[in-house]
Amino acid sequence: MCKLELSKNNKKLTRLFSKGIWLSILITISTLSAQEKSISLDDINGGTFRPEYLSALRSMNNGKEYSIYNYDRKSKTSTIDVYDYKTGEKVKTLLNSTDIEEIDYIISYQFSDDETKLLLATKLKQIYRRSSVGIYYVYDLKLKKLTLVSDNQIQEPTFNGDSSKLAYGFNNNLYVKDLISGETKQLTSDGQINRIINGIADWVYEEEFSVVRAFDWNINGDKIAFIRFDETEVPEFSMDIMGNELYPTQQVFKYPKAGEKNAEVSLHIYDLGTNQTTKVDLLGYNNYYIPRIKWTKDNSLLSVQLLNRHQNELDLILVDVSNNNSTSLLHQEKDVAYVAINDDLTFLDNNNFIWTSEKSGWNHIYLYDENGKNEQQITFGLWEVTSYYGYDKNTGLLFYNSTQNGSINRDVYSVSLKEKKIKRLTRKTGSNNASFSKDFSYFINTYSSSTIPYTYTLNESKNGKVIREIMNNDDLVNKLKEYKISPKEYSTLSINGNQLNMYTLKPLDFDETKEYPLFMYQYSGPGSQSVSNQWIGGNDYWHQMLVQDGMIVVCVDGRGTGFKGRDFKKITQLELGKYEVEDQIAVAKKLGELPYIDSGRIGIWGWSYGGFMSSNCLFQASDIFSMAIAVAPVSSWRFYDTIYTERYMHTPQENPSGYDNNSPITYADKLQGDFLLIHGAADDNVHLQNTLRLSEALIQEDKDFEWAIYPDKNHSIYGGRTRSHLYKKMTNFIKESLGDFNTNYKN
C-alpha cells in the first residue's frame, strides 16, 4: 500500500522534498517493506525471539579466571570449565560428568571459599519461588573424590570457611557433615512441618525478604548462627491439587495474611566446639522480624538486622559471642513509611561498613566506622543507587549501578571512597549491569536497550575500557528485521503534578488522521519499574502483535513506582491503589483526548499488582475504560501476606479504610465495561481466593464478566500449552471488546 500511494504522488513529493530528505524517505520505505512478517503467538511461545544469554559465570579467587557450567546435549555430558578473563580461552576443565559414575546430570555447582571443593546439585525439586530440595555431592578437586552429602533431599548446603564441613537443612532441622571424618551431626531436633523451622526461612520470609538460608557460618567455621521460626500460631492455608488421580491432594502451609500472627522468630548460636546452642537475647530492640544475619570480619562478631512490625524502624546490632552473646546497637534506620531490606551491608577489613539509605530522599551509599559513627555519605544527587557491587581495598574504589543517566537508564560507576570522585564506566545509553571479578580488575557488562538485545563485553574496572566482546545477539537482530516491529517511543506525561515516564507503541503505518483503540499495560507496584530502556520480553512481543494489527499500546509508571526518589515512591503509603489508580485514569483520559485515539475504545491490563490495578481502573472509571484484563490479581489486601502488605498498609485493624476503600471488591457494583478475570488454581502467592471473592461480588451485583481458572497452575500460570492458551484467550477478548482490528495469529 505504501509503495502504491507514493508512486501516485511521486511528482508532488519530488517538489516538496530535497534530495537528501527524499533519500531518507526511500530508506525508510525500504525498511518498512522488509518488515513483512507478522508476529504470531506461535512465534512468541515457541522461542522464535529467544535471545542468547551468557551462562552464569563465577569469578575464581585469582580474579583473572572464571568458571562456567557447560552441557553438551549430544553427548549428555556436563563439564565445569575455567576460562581466562582477558582472552576468553579455556584454561582447563575442572570436572567432567563422564568421569563420575554416580551422577547422571549436574544441575548447578558452587565452590568452597578456598576453591578446593565443588558442591554439585542433582535431582532438585522446587518448593516455592526461591526454595528447593535436592541430592548433593561434594567433589574434592585435589583428591578427585566424590562424596554424597546425604541420601535425603536437603536444603541450602553451605561450606564453612576451610571447606572441612558442610551445614544444611533437612525436615526443618539443621545438620553438619564433617567432610574429613564423614560424620554427620544433627544440631537441632525440634523441627516439625508447619510448626518449627530451624535455619531455613518460612514462606513469607522467603517471598518478601528474599531469603531461604537463615543460617550463617562465622569466619573460622566453628560457630553457626541461625534463626528459629515458630509457626505454631500462624494460620494455615490450603490448596487443592487436582493432579491426574481420582482424588485430589491438598497442599497445606503456613501463610500469615495481613493482620494475622507471624512466626515467632529467635536467634541462636551453635558452637561446634562445645556442641552447645545458646539463644541471643534481643529484648530492647525492634525484634519482630529478623530479615538478615551476617558475620563480620571479626570471628566473634555477628551482625543482625531487626525490624518492628511496621517495618519503619530497623536496628543493626552486633552480637559478641566471645562475651556471652552480649549485644550492642551499631546503627538505626528510621522512615515514616518503611525501611527497605537489601544485601548491601558490607564489612571492610577493619569492620567499618558500607550501608545504603534513602535518608536524603534518594537511595545513596554511606560509610560508617566500626562503632557505627562518623557517617560519610559517599554518593550524592537527585538520582538513585540501584545496585551496590562491592569495594576494592587495593584501589579504594567502590562500584555501583545508578540512574545518574536518567531514571529509565542504568550505568555502572566507580567512586573513590576518599575523594568521592565518580567515574562512569559504561558508555552506551540503556541498561548496563556488571558482574565483577573477585579482585575487581574486570567486569563483564550486560548491555541492552529497547532496540539492542543483550550484548556481553569484558571491561576494565579502572576505566570501563572494553577489552573484548564476549557475546552478542546479532542473529536475533537480523531475524527481527523480517518482522513488523514498532519502536518504543519514550516520553514523559504531565499527570497530577508529576512528570510520569511513558512509552508508546504505534503501528508502523500509523496515520494520525485515523482513530486507534488504546490498550494500556502497567504493573504499578511499590518501587517497581515498567518503563525502562532495556531489551523487550514476552509481553512486549505480544503488545507488538496487537500493535501490528491496528492498536496503540502505552505503558506509564505512575506514583508509587520506583527510581524517582523516596517521596514519589512512598506517597502511596497506607493507600495502596489510590494514587496509582488516579494516575492511570488520568493518563487514559488525557490520551483519549488525542485526535488519533478512539476514546470509546480504551482498555487496560496487568498481572498480579497490575491485575489489582486494572480491575480498579475499570470499576472506578467505566466512563473512561471500556475493558480490562486482570491476571492473578489481588482483590483485597486483606488476603495478602503480612510482610509485604503491612510494609505499605500497616494492619487491617489499624487501617481498615486503606484496605477497603481501594479494593476492587468495594466497586464491583460499578462494573460497566468488558472484564476478563484469570487465575491459577495453585497460586501459593496471590491465592485463588482473591479471584473467587471478587467474582462472587460481581455475581451478586449481577454483573456480566468472563473468567478462566487454570488448574494446578501457580502465580506464573505456565506449563505445557498453558501460556499459548492464556494469551490466545486474552487476544480474542481484546479483539471482541475493542473491535475487530484484523488480529492475525496462528492457532
XYZ file of C-alpha atoms in Angstrom:
747
model
C 0.000 0.000 0.000
C 2.801 2.412 0.874
C 4.555 1.881 -2.464
C 1.373 2.471 -4.453
C 0.468 5.698 -2.697
C 3.979 7.087 -3.058
C 4.036 6.188 -6.733
C 0.873 8.182 -7.386
C 2.239 11.202 -5.588
C 5.800 10.927 -6.821
C 5.879 14.278 -8.627
C 4.360 16.115 -5.710
C 6.819 14.595 -3.239
C 9.777 15.423 -5.504
C 8.800 19.085 -5.481
C 8.301 19.185 -1.740
C 11.410 17.447 -0.513
C 15.087 17.971 -1.083
C 17.218 15.214 -2.492
C 18.604 14.321 0.960
C 15.205 14.066 2.594
C 13.883 12.093 -0.365
C 16.706 9.579 0.053
C 15.849 9.259 3.761
C 12.232 8.523 2.896
C 13.230 5.870 0.370
C 15.396 4.170 3.014
C 12.502 4.233 5.480
C 10.141 2.782 2.875
C 12.658 0.065 2.084
C 12.952 -0.777 5.767
C 9.182 -0.969 6.171
C 8.919 -3.171 3.104
C 11.472 -5.581 4.551
C 9.403 -5.931 7.689
C 6.810 -8.195 6.144
C 6.249 -10.920 8.722
C 3.590 -10.549 11.365
C 4.339 -11.733 14.888
C 2.224 -14.704 15.954
C 1.546 -16.369 19.270
C 3.400 -19.387 17.937
C 6.466 -17.162 17.450
C 6.176 -15.747 20.949
C 5.598 -19.042 22.784
C 7.773 -21.172 20.506
C 11.033 -19.375 21.183
C 11.423 -17.624 17.830
C 12.584 -14.447 19.543
C 14.516 -16.036 22.385
C 17.829 -14.190 22.844
C 21.183 -15.778 23.623
C 22.244 -15.443 27.246
C 25.702 -15.737 28.709
C 25.868 -18.750 31.009
C 26.231 -17.851 34.673
C 29.915 -17.480 35.442
C 31.781 -17.449 38.710
C 34.957 -15.482 39.220
C 37.878 -17.506 40.555
C 39.733 -16.196 43.590
C 42.686 -15.034 41.488
C 40.403 -12.549 39.702
C 41.948 -13.460 36.344
C 39.822 -16.516 35.555
C 36.202 -17.559 35.748
C 34.316 -20.844 35.645
C 31.265 -21.812 33.580
C 28.990 -24.827 33.630
C 28.659 -26.328 30.144
C 26.262 -29.030 28.979
C 26.606 -30.955 25.723
C 23.155 -32.070 24.583
C 24.522 -34.578 22.083
C 26.741 -36.462 24.478
C 24.611 -35.547 27.510
C 27.726 -34.673 29.466
C 28.323 -31.838 31.902
C 31.599 -30.028 32.388
C 32.796 -27.262 34.668
C 35.421 -25.311 32.763
C 37.767 -22.467 33.642
C 38.423 -19.590 31.211
C 40.794 -16.652 31.089
C 39.020 -13.304 31.505
C 41.231 -11.381 29.130
C 41.473 -13.841 26.248
C 38.314 -15.858 26.732
C 40.290 -19.036 26.103
C 39.606 -22.167 28.111
C 42.330 -22.825 30.671
C 41.223 -26.197 31.982
C 38.310 -28.499 32.764
C 37.737 -28.977 36.476
C 35.102 -31.662 36.191
C 33.608 -33.866 33.504
C 30.464 -35.854 34.348
C 31.726 -38.780 32.257
C 34.400 -39.307 34.918
C 31.775 -39.643 37.658
C 29.591 -42.733 37.508
C 27.395 -41.723 40.433
C 25.966 -38.606 38.743
C 23.939 -38.615 35.543
C 23.272 -34.912 35.347
C 24.587 -31.872 37.238
C 22.064 -29.069 37.692
C 24.268 -26.495 39.413
C 27.513 -26.120 41.332
C 29.310 -23.876 43.787
C 32.876 -23.620 45.055
C 34.094 -23.751 48.606
C 35.758 -20.486 49.664
C 39.237 -21.940 49.174
C 38.247 -23.476 45.804
C 39.410 -26.950 46.820
C 35.936 -28.466 46.607
C 32.808 -28.302 44.484
C 29.254 -28.730 45.720
C 27.192 -30.394 42.982
C 23.379 -30.281 42.913
C 21.273 -33.013 41.338
C 17.591 -34.019 41.371
C 16.347 -30.621 42.516
C 12.681 -30.253 43.403
C 11.173 -26.775 43.598
C 9.271 -25.848 46.756
C 8.342 -22.177 46.416
C 9.717 -19.284 44.359
C 13.306 -19.479 45.624
C 13.487 -22.695 47.643
C 14.203 -26.260 46.607
C 15.445 -29.595 47.921
C 17.919 -31.835 46.159
C 20.567 -34.524 46.269
C 24.034 -33.028 46.690
C 27.597 -34.269 46.287
C 30.953 -32.787 47.274
C 33.771 -33.244 44.778
C 37.313 -32.852 46.113
C 39.296 -31.247 43.271
C 42.658 -32.354 44.655
C 41.776 -35.927 45.522
C 39.313 -36.337 42.621
C 36.952 -37.841 45.172
C 33.149 -37.653 45.196
C 31.170 -37.701 48.462
C 27.408 -37.970 48.810
C 26.272 -35.392 51.369
C 23.066 -37.202 52.322
C 20.720 -39.854 50.986
C 17.918 -37.371 51.650
C 16.860 -34.354 49.620
C 18.324 -31.489 51.628
C 18.209 -27.680 51.588
C 20.822 -24.943 51.335
C 24.059 -26.922 51.893
C 26.844 -24.436 52.685
C 30.590 -24.906 53.237
C 32.354 -23.467 56.247
C 35.418 -21.281 55.643
C 38.045 -24.009 55.240
C 35.662 -26.400 53.448
C 36.080 -29.085 56.077
C 32.400 -29.080 56.944
C 29.026 -28.573 55.318
C 25.854 -27.351 57.046
C 22.380 -27.969 55.624
C 18.693 -28.171 56.443
C 16.530 -31.292 56.394
C 12.993 -31.741 57.705
C 13.152 -28.339 59.441
C 16.332 -29.186 61.376
C 19.981 -28.233 60.900
C 22.811 -30.710 60.286
C 26.578 -30.520 59.825
C 28.582 -33.077 57.862
C 32.286 -33.397 58.622
C 33.881 -33.903 55.208
C 37.068 -35.332 56.715
C 35.614 -37.937 59.076
C 32.353 -38.413 57.180
C 30.375 -37.972 60.413
C 27.031 -36.134 60.288
C 25.803 -34.296 63.376
C 22.234 -33.109 63.962
C 22.285 -29.645 65.541
C 18.565 -29.222 66.262
C 15.835 -31.746 66.959
C 12.595 -29.824 67.432
C 11.908 -29.160 63.759
C 8.412 -30.098 62.660
C 6.460 -29.372 59.470
C 4.110 -26.397 59.904
C 5.360 -25.825 63.459
C 9.107 -25.279 63.943
C 11.762 -24.454 61.314
C 15.457 -24.170 62.147
C 17.814 -22.283 59.821
C 15.517 -22.215 56.772
C 13.098 -19.343 56.122
C 9.329 -19.766 56.279
C 7.113 -18.977 53.273
C 6.647 -15.275 53.959
C 10.333 -14.563 54.715
C 11.318 -16.338 51.507
C 8.796 -14.432 49.395
C 9.144 -10.957 50.886
C 12.638 -10.797 52.418
C 14.136 -12.846 49.541
C 15.919 -15.232 51.888
C 15.904 -19.027 52.093
C 19.058 -19.844 54.063
C 18.572 -18.499 57.574
C 21.917 -19.676 58.981
C 25.497 -18.447 58.568
C 28.991 -19.743 59.385
C 31.446 -17.463 61.164
C 34.854 -16.823 59.596
C 36.676 -19.659 61.377
C 33.856 -22.114 60.780
C 33.470 -23.078 64.428
C 30.095 -21.424 65.028
C 26.768 -21.237 63.195
C 24.206 -18.507 63.767
C 20.649 -19.430 62.807
C 17.103 -18.170 63.026
C 14.386 -20.378 64.526
C 10.827 -19.937 63.237
C 7.962 -20.979 65.490
C 4.961 -21.189 63.145
C 2.634 -22.850 65.633
C 0.195 -19.924 65.847
C 0.395 -18.901 62.179
C -2.880 -19.659 60.357
C -2.740 -22.355 57.673
C -3.711 -22.004 54.039
C -4.673 -24.980 51.914
C -4.852 -25.555 48.158
C -6.455 -28.485 46.388
C -4.197 -30.001 43.733
C -6.311 -31.788 41.127
C -3.492 -33.804 39.573
C -4.301 -36.876 37.461
C -5.636 -39.251 40.100
C -9.205 -39.982 41.099
C -8.996 -37.842 44.239
C -7.185 -34.525 44.558
C -4.449 -33.910 47.111
C -4.154 -30.934 49.405
C -1.198 -28.641 49.954
C -1.274 -27.090 53.417
C 1.221 -24.467 54.532
C 1.545 -21.589 56.956
C 0.624 -18.290 55.353
C 0.170 -15.206 57.564
C -2.312 -12.840 55.954
C -2.293 -9.142 56.794
C -3.080 -8.540 60.458
C -2.628 -12.201 61.432
C 0.101 -13.818 63.515
C 3.555 -14.254 62.080
C 6.057 -16.888 63.099
C 7.819 -16.044 66.340
C 11.488 -15.737 65.455
C 14.507 -16.142 67.702
C 18.257 -16.043 67.132
C 20.595 -18.848 68.210
C 24.328 -19.621 68.106
C 25.615 -23.182 67.826
C 29.184 -23.780 68.990
C 30.753 -26.772 67.222
C 33.486 -26.994 69.872
C 31.118 -27.414 72.817
C 28.126 -28.794 70.872
C 26.007 -26.239 72.701
C 23.281 -23.926 71.387
C 22.639 -20.587 73.053
C 19.803 -18.144 72.461
C 20.596 -14.473 71.855
C 18.586 -12.029 73.958
C 17.063 -9.443 71.575
C 14.818 -7.703 74.097
C 15.144 -3.949 73.921
C 15.416 -3.907 70.129
C 12.914 -3.902 67.276
C 12.891 -7.698 67.159
C 9.595 -8.607 65.476
C 11.394 -9.597 62.244
C 14.971 -10.836 61.737
C 15.422 -10.344 57.977
C 19.246 -10.642 57.869
C 22.131 -12.156 59.828
C 25.763 -11.843 58.724
C 29.097 -12.430 60.423
C 31.549 -9.539 60.313
C 35.272 -9.821 59.550
C 35.710 -10.463 63.285
C 35.186 -14.153 64.067
C 33.282 -13.347 67.267
C 31.005 -10.562 65.984
C 27.678 -11.297 64.290
C 25.635 -8.508 62.669
C 21.854 -8.784 62.880
C 19.204 -6.643 61.206
C 15.967 -6.324 63.184
C 12.648 -4.747 62.236
C 9.485 -3.742 64.039
C 6.172 -4.986 62.622
C 5.506 -1.735 60.744
C 8.979 -2.090 59.191
C 9.730 1.600 59.640
C 12.429 1.128 62.283
C 15.490 -1.027 61.636
C 18.124 -1.852 64.230
C 21.519 -3.080 63.076
C 23.076 -4.750 66.106
C 26.258 -6.644 66.887
C 26.298 -9.876 68.875
C 29.605 -10.620 70.621
C 29.753 -14.409 71.008
C 33.033 -14.135 72.939
C 31.218 -12.168 75.648
C 28.165 -14.319 76.418
C 26.306 -13.153 73.299
C 26.197 -9.568 74.532
C 24.552 -7.138 72.118
C 25.059 -3.518 71.114
C 23.292 -1.175 68.711
C 25.530 -0.397 65.728
C 23.142 1.654 63.585
C 19.467 2.560 63.446
C 17.466 3.478 60.365
C 14.001 5.086 60.542
C 11.452 6.195 57.964
C 7.907 7.458 58.388
C 6.868 4.940 55.720
C 9.182 1.890 55.717
C 12.838 0.872 55.591
C 13.794 -1.399 52.702
C 15.813 -4.567 53.312
C 18.700 -5.388 50.969
C 22.065 -7.160 50.874
C 24.236 -4.042 50.534
C 25.713 -4.224 54.045
C 29.453 -4.808 53.563
C 32.046 -5.042 56.326
C 35.568 -3.935 55.478
C 38.695 -5.499 56.972
C 38.669 -3.051 59.902
C 34.912 -3.663 60.395
C 33.990 -0.262 59.032
C 30.897 -0.882 56.985
C 29.098 0.202 53.820
C 25.355 0.891 54.015
C 22.713 2.249 51.628
C 19.882 4.515 52.711
C 17.082 6.750 51.399
C 17.517 9.231 54.238
C 18.496 12.022 51.803
C 15.344 11.433 49.745
C 17.261 9.306 47.222
C 18.967 5.950 47.699
C 22.681 6.546 48.295
C 25.786 4.905 49.726
C 27.155 5.654 53.205
C 30.286 4.661 55.117
C 30.393 4.171 58.913
C 33.201 3.266 61.267
C 33.244 0.035 63.294
C 31.133 1.698 66.003
C 28.513 2.977 63.614
C 29.801 6.537 63.944
C 31.496 9.099 61.665
C 28.872 8.832 58.937
C 30.137 9.700 55.456
C 27.770 9.998 52.523
C 29.675 8.623 49.537
C 27.249 9.358 46.680
C 25.050 12.451 46.293
C 22.424 13.728 43.886
C 18.837 13.602 42.664
C 19.318 10.066 41.375
C 19.337 6.584 42.888
C 21.933 3.917 43.509
C 20.173 0.810 42.172
C 22.838 -1.830 42.865
C 25.913 -1.917 45.053
C 28.611 -4.202 43.615
C 31.422 -4.017 46.160
C 34.606 -2.336 47.341
C 38.157 -2.840 46.096
C 40.504 -2.293 49.056
C 43.540 -2.163 46.763
C 42.347 0.847 44.757
C 39.941 2.380 47.263
C 37.200 2.283 44.636
C 33.609 1.381 45.318
C 31.447 0.138 42.422
C 27.738 0.652 41.913
C 24.894 0.961 39.403
C 22.633 4.004 39.265
C 20.140 6.199 37.418
C 22.527 9.135 37.000
C 21.904 8.979 33.250
C 18.111 9.158 33.610
C 15.588 7.123 35.572
C 14.860 4.708 32.701
C 18.582 4.002 32.130
C 21.262 2.205 34.149
C 25.029 2.675 34.138
C 27.975 1.249 36.048
C 30.095 3.671 38.069
C 33.056 3.774 40.417
C 33.572 6.234 43.250
C 36.709 6.732 45.323
C 35.993 6.323 48.999
C 38.282 9.205 49.997
C 37.825 11.860 47.304
C 34.211 10.881 46.434
C 35.232 11.210 42.778
C 32.750 9.459 40.466
C 33.620 7.852 37.127
C 31.134 6.458 34.620
C 32.398 3.073 33.420
C 29.792 2.261 30.759
C 29.224 4.364 27.672
C 26.134 3.129 25.859
C 22.801 4.576 26.954
C 20.364 1.899 28.005
C 20.547 -0.830 30.613
C 24.013 -1.788 31.896
C 24.692 -4.346 34.598
C 28.082 -5.580 35.815
C 29.494 -8.823 37.178
C 32.910 -8.158 38.735
C 35.905 -10.431 39.107
C 36.818 -11.131 42.721
C 39.804 -8.797 42.638
C 37.736 -6.096 40.869
C 40.172 -5.856 37.965
C 37.494 -6.759 35.391
C 33.760 -6.730 34.985
C 31.523 -8.379 32.444
C 28.924 -5.879 31.352
C 25.481 -6.910 30.176
C 24.096 -4.182 27.936
C 20.755 -3.821 26.207
C 18.312 -1.141 25.142
C 14.835 -1.134 23.658
C 16.444 -1.603 20.220
C 19.558 -3.661 21.016
C 19.305 -7.137 22.583
C 21.756 -8.378 25.170
C 25.436 -7.789 24.439
C 28.162 -9.033 26.777
C 31.565 -7.359 26.976
C 34.661 -7.682 29.143
C 35.636 -4.313 30.620
C 38.490 -2.964 32.705
C 37.234 -1.815 36.087
C 39.611 1.123 36.468
C 38.263 2.991 33.432
C 35.496 0.899 31.843
C 37.513 0.253 28.683
C 36.058 -2.592 26.614
C 38.665 -5.339 26.191
C 36.598 -7.682 24.051
C 33.062 -8.583 23.111
C 32.071 -11.932 24.594
C 28.659 -12.479 23.050
C 26.017 -10.595 21.090
C 22.579 -11.208 19.641
C 23.195 -10.107 16.054
C 21.359 -13.182 14.768
C 18.243 -12.101 16.629
C 18.612 -8.555 15.311
C 18.760 -9.858 11.735
C 15.796 -12.146 12.319
C 13.698 -9.293 13.704
C 14.338 -7.249 10.562
C 11.900 -9.586 8.827
C 9.115 -8.788 11.301
C 6.870 -5.814 11.919
C 8.488 -4.297 14.996
C 7.338 -0.874 16.152
C 9.912 1.175 18.089
C 9.182 2.198 21.647
C 8.685 5.943 21.816
C 9.812 7.215 25.230
C 8.391 10.390 26.709
C 7.029 11.911 29.897
C 3.432 12.798 30.590
C 2.359 15.538 32.989
C -0.198 13.925 35.304
C -1.402 15.081 38.720
C 1.566 17.403 39.148
C 4.205 14.843 38.187
C 6.186 14.012 35.060
C 5.475 10.308 34.538
C 7.656 8.077 32.380
C 5.823 6.616 29.394
C 6.479 4.536 26.323
C 4.201 4.233 23.309
C 3.936 1.606 20.578
C 2.228 2.641 17.349
C 1.516 0.679 14.154
C 4.274 1.032 11.549
C 1.721 2.507 9.142
C 0.435 4.899 11.795
C -1.772 7.642 10.358
C -2.630 10.480 12.716
C -5.791 11.195 10.728
C -7.207 7.842 11.823
C -8.551 6.729 15.203
C -6.979 3.798 17.022
C -8.040 1.786 20.076
C -5.745 2.312 23.067
C -4.521 -0.559 25.233
C -2.691 0.305 28.467
C -0.255 -2.005 30.256
C 1.073 -1.416 33.764
C 2.216 -3.102 36.973
C 2.370 -0.075 39.306
C 3.577 -1.855 42.466
C 5.671 -0.003 45.076
C 9.194 0.637 43.834
C 8.623 -1.175 40.529
C 9.505 -0.009 37.030
C 7.853 -1.000 33.745
C 9.088 1.883 31.588
C 12.797 1.200 31.130
C 15.290 1.375 28.307
C 16.131 -2.314 28.081
C 15.543 -5.245 25.733
C 11.986 -6.411 25.258
C 10.430 -9.536 26.752
C 7.434 -11.813 26.238
C 4.697 -9.283 26.930
C 6.425 -6.775 24.660
C 6.189 -9.170 21.717
C 2.512 -9.744 22.477
C 1.998 -5.985 22.550
C 3.807 -5.773 19.198
C 1.378 -8.372 17.842
C -1.556 -6.223 18.934
C 0.039 -3.070 17.543
C 0.760 -4.587 14.144
C -2.984 -5.252 13.850
C -4.041 -1.663 14.413
C -3.802 -0.791 18.099
C -1.749 1.671 20.138
C -0.179 0.329 23.330
C 1.149 2.544 26.091
C 2.738 1.976 29.468
C 3.041 4.630 32.169
C 4.768 4.363 35.546
C 2.643 6.362 37.945
C 3.186 7.495 41.501
C 4.358 4.743 43.803
C 6.747 3.218 41.278
C 10.497 3.430 41.757
C 13.747 5.186 40.883
C 12.421 8.742 41.031
C 13.100 9.433 44.688
C 11.710 8.450 48.051
C 8.736 10.830 48.078
C 7.500 9.764 44.637
C 7.680 6.102 45.636
C 6.286 6.310 49.154
C 3.359 8.634 48.514
C 1.133 5.540 48.343
C 1.836 4.629 51.973
C -1.349 3.397 53.738
C -3.298 3.854 50.480
C -2.206 1.169 48.012
C -4.359 1.542 44.920
C -5.430 5.151 45.453
C -2.838 7.375 43.759
C -1.774 4.681 41.306
C -5.368 4.300 40.077
C -5.852 8.063 39.919
C -2.783 8.346 37.703
C -3.771 5.559 35.287
C -7.275 7.009 34.950
C -5.825 10.476 34.310
C -3.441 9.023 31.717
C -6.291 7.299 29.870
C -8.379 10.460 29.937
C -5.544 12.644 28.649
C -4.509 10.241 25.892
C -8.145 9.778 24.950
C -8.228 13.462 24.010
C -5.639 12.930 21.281
C -7.200 13.098 17.809
C -5.857 9.693 16.787
C -7.136 7.837 19.895
C -10.683 6.453 19.928
C -11.757 7.476 23.435
C -14.582 4.945 23.290
C -12.131 2.051 22.959
C -9.623 2.233 25.806
C -8.554 -0.900 27.662
C -6.097 -1.738 30.413
C -4.468 -4.911 31.675
C -1.991 -6.171 34.251
C -0.757 -9.187 36.181
C -0.679 -9.563 39.976
C -0.451 -5.973 41.321
C -1.206 -4.904 37.755
C -4.380 -7.018 37.841
C -5.416 -5.317 41.073
C -4.895 -2.024 39.270
C -6.678 -2.873 36.016
C -9.732 -4.112 37.962
C -9.876 -0.893 39.970
C -9.445 1.289 36.900
C -12.330 -0.325 35.026
C -14.655 -0.421 38.027
C -13.940 3.156 39.115
C -13.778 4.772 35.671
C -16.209 2.971 33.369
C -16.702 6.276 31.556
C -13.006 6.168 30.560
C -12.205 2.465 30.187
C -14.300 0.113 28.110
C -12.467 -3.088 29.057
C -9.867 -4.613 31.392
C -7.996 -7.862 31.868
C -6.826 -8.869 35.336
C -4.443 -11.825 35.637
C -3.788 -13.298 39.120
C -4.957 -10.079 40.806
C -5.059 -9.135 44.455
C -8.690 -8.204 45.039
C -8.239 -7.153 48.662
C -5.011 -6.611 50.555
C -6.716 -8.370 53.459
C -5.979 -11.615 51.577
C -2.254 -10.985 51.059
C 0.719 -11.717 53.316
C 1.839 -9.756 56.349
C 5.345 -8.647 55.422
C 4.537 -7.178 52.001
C 1.135 -5.740 52.835
C 1.850 -4.286 56.265
C 5.060 -2.685 54.980
C 2.863 -0.334 52.946
C -0.527 -0.524 54.687
C 0.032 -1.415 58.362
C -2.527 -3.925 59.602
C -6.230 -4.025 58.608
C -7.068 -3.486 62.256
C -5.144 -0.196 62.209
C -6.071 0.925 58.690
C -9.418 -0.631 57.633
C -10.334 2.211 55.273
C -6.999 1.957 53.455
C -7.737 -1.695 52.739
C -11.403 -1.428 51.829
C -11.609 1.934 50.053
C -9.090 0.749 47.463
C -10.311 -2.805 46.963
C -11.898 -3.779 43.608
C -14.475 -5.746 45.597
C -15.792 -2.463 47.014
C -16.524 -1.213 43.498
C -17.965 -4.395 41.996
C -21.367 -2.727 41.586
C -19.844 -0.131 39.248
C -18.616 -2.537 36.562
C -19.938 -1.410 33.176
C -17.383 -2.485 30.582
C -15.944 -5.831 29.491
C -13.938 -7.650 32.152
C -11.768 -10.780 31.904
C -10.584 -12.325 35.176
C -7.863 -15.023 35.154
C -6.131 -17.004 37.902
C -4.067 -20.136 38.545
C -5.756 -22.561 40.930
C -2.464 -23.480 42.682
C -1.202 -19.928 43.202
C 0.619 -20.050 46.564
C 1.399 -16.335 46.352
C -1.778 -14.465 45.342
C -4.346 -17.061 46.293
C -7.264 -18.046 44.097
C -9.365 -16.761 46.981
C -8.809 -13.262 45.571
C -10.473 -14.053 42.252
C -13.245 -16.159 43.784
C -14.204 -13.421 46.257
C -14.141 -10.793 43.524
C -16.188 -12.972 41.169
C -18.725 -13.622 43.938
C -19.093 -9.882 44.492
C -19.649 -9.375 40.753
C -22.152 -12.238 40.607
C -24.155 -10.838 43.494
C -24.236 -7.494 41.695
C -25.495 -9.365 38.599
C -22.534 -8.177 36.568
C -21.546 -9.980 33.393
C -17.860 -10.854 33.054
C -15.578 -13.512 31.618
C -13.187 -15.599 33.647
C -10.789 -18.538 33.426
C -9.196 -20.698 36.106
C -6.090 -22.667 35.151
C -5.911 -25.995 37.050
C -2.856 -26.610 39.257
C -1.032 -23.542 37.896
C 0.895 -21.180 40.135
C 1.244 -17.404 40.044
C 3.118 -17.503 36.725
C 0.435 -19.652 35.001
C 2.682 -21.689 32.721
C 3.460 -25.271 31.730
C 2.757 -27.226 28.545
C 0.447 -25.230 26.282
C -0.876 -23.081 29.115
C 0.743 -19.800 28.051
C -0.439 -20.263 24.468
C -3.991 -20.837 25.658
C -3.850 -17.897 28.060
C -2.605 -15.343 25.532
C -4.947 -16.600 22.841
C -7.854 -16.086 25.227
C -6.704 -12.576 26.083
C -6.130 -11.700 22.415
C -9.614 -12.858 21.442
C -11.121 -10.921 24.340
C -9.360 -7.720 23.280
C -10.435 -8.229 19.687
C -14.062 -8.721 20.672
C -14.066 -5.867 23.167
C -12.099 -3.136 21.405
C -13.264 -4.026 17.917
C -12.045 -6.281 15.136
C -8.784 -4.696 14.046
C -7.716 -7.587 11.815
C -5.909 -9.569 14.503
C -3.866 -12.234 12.800
C -2.271 -15.046 14.745
C -1.779 -18.756 14.340
C -3.732 -21.322 16.306
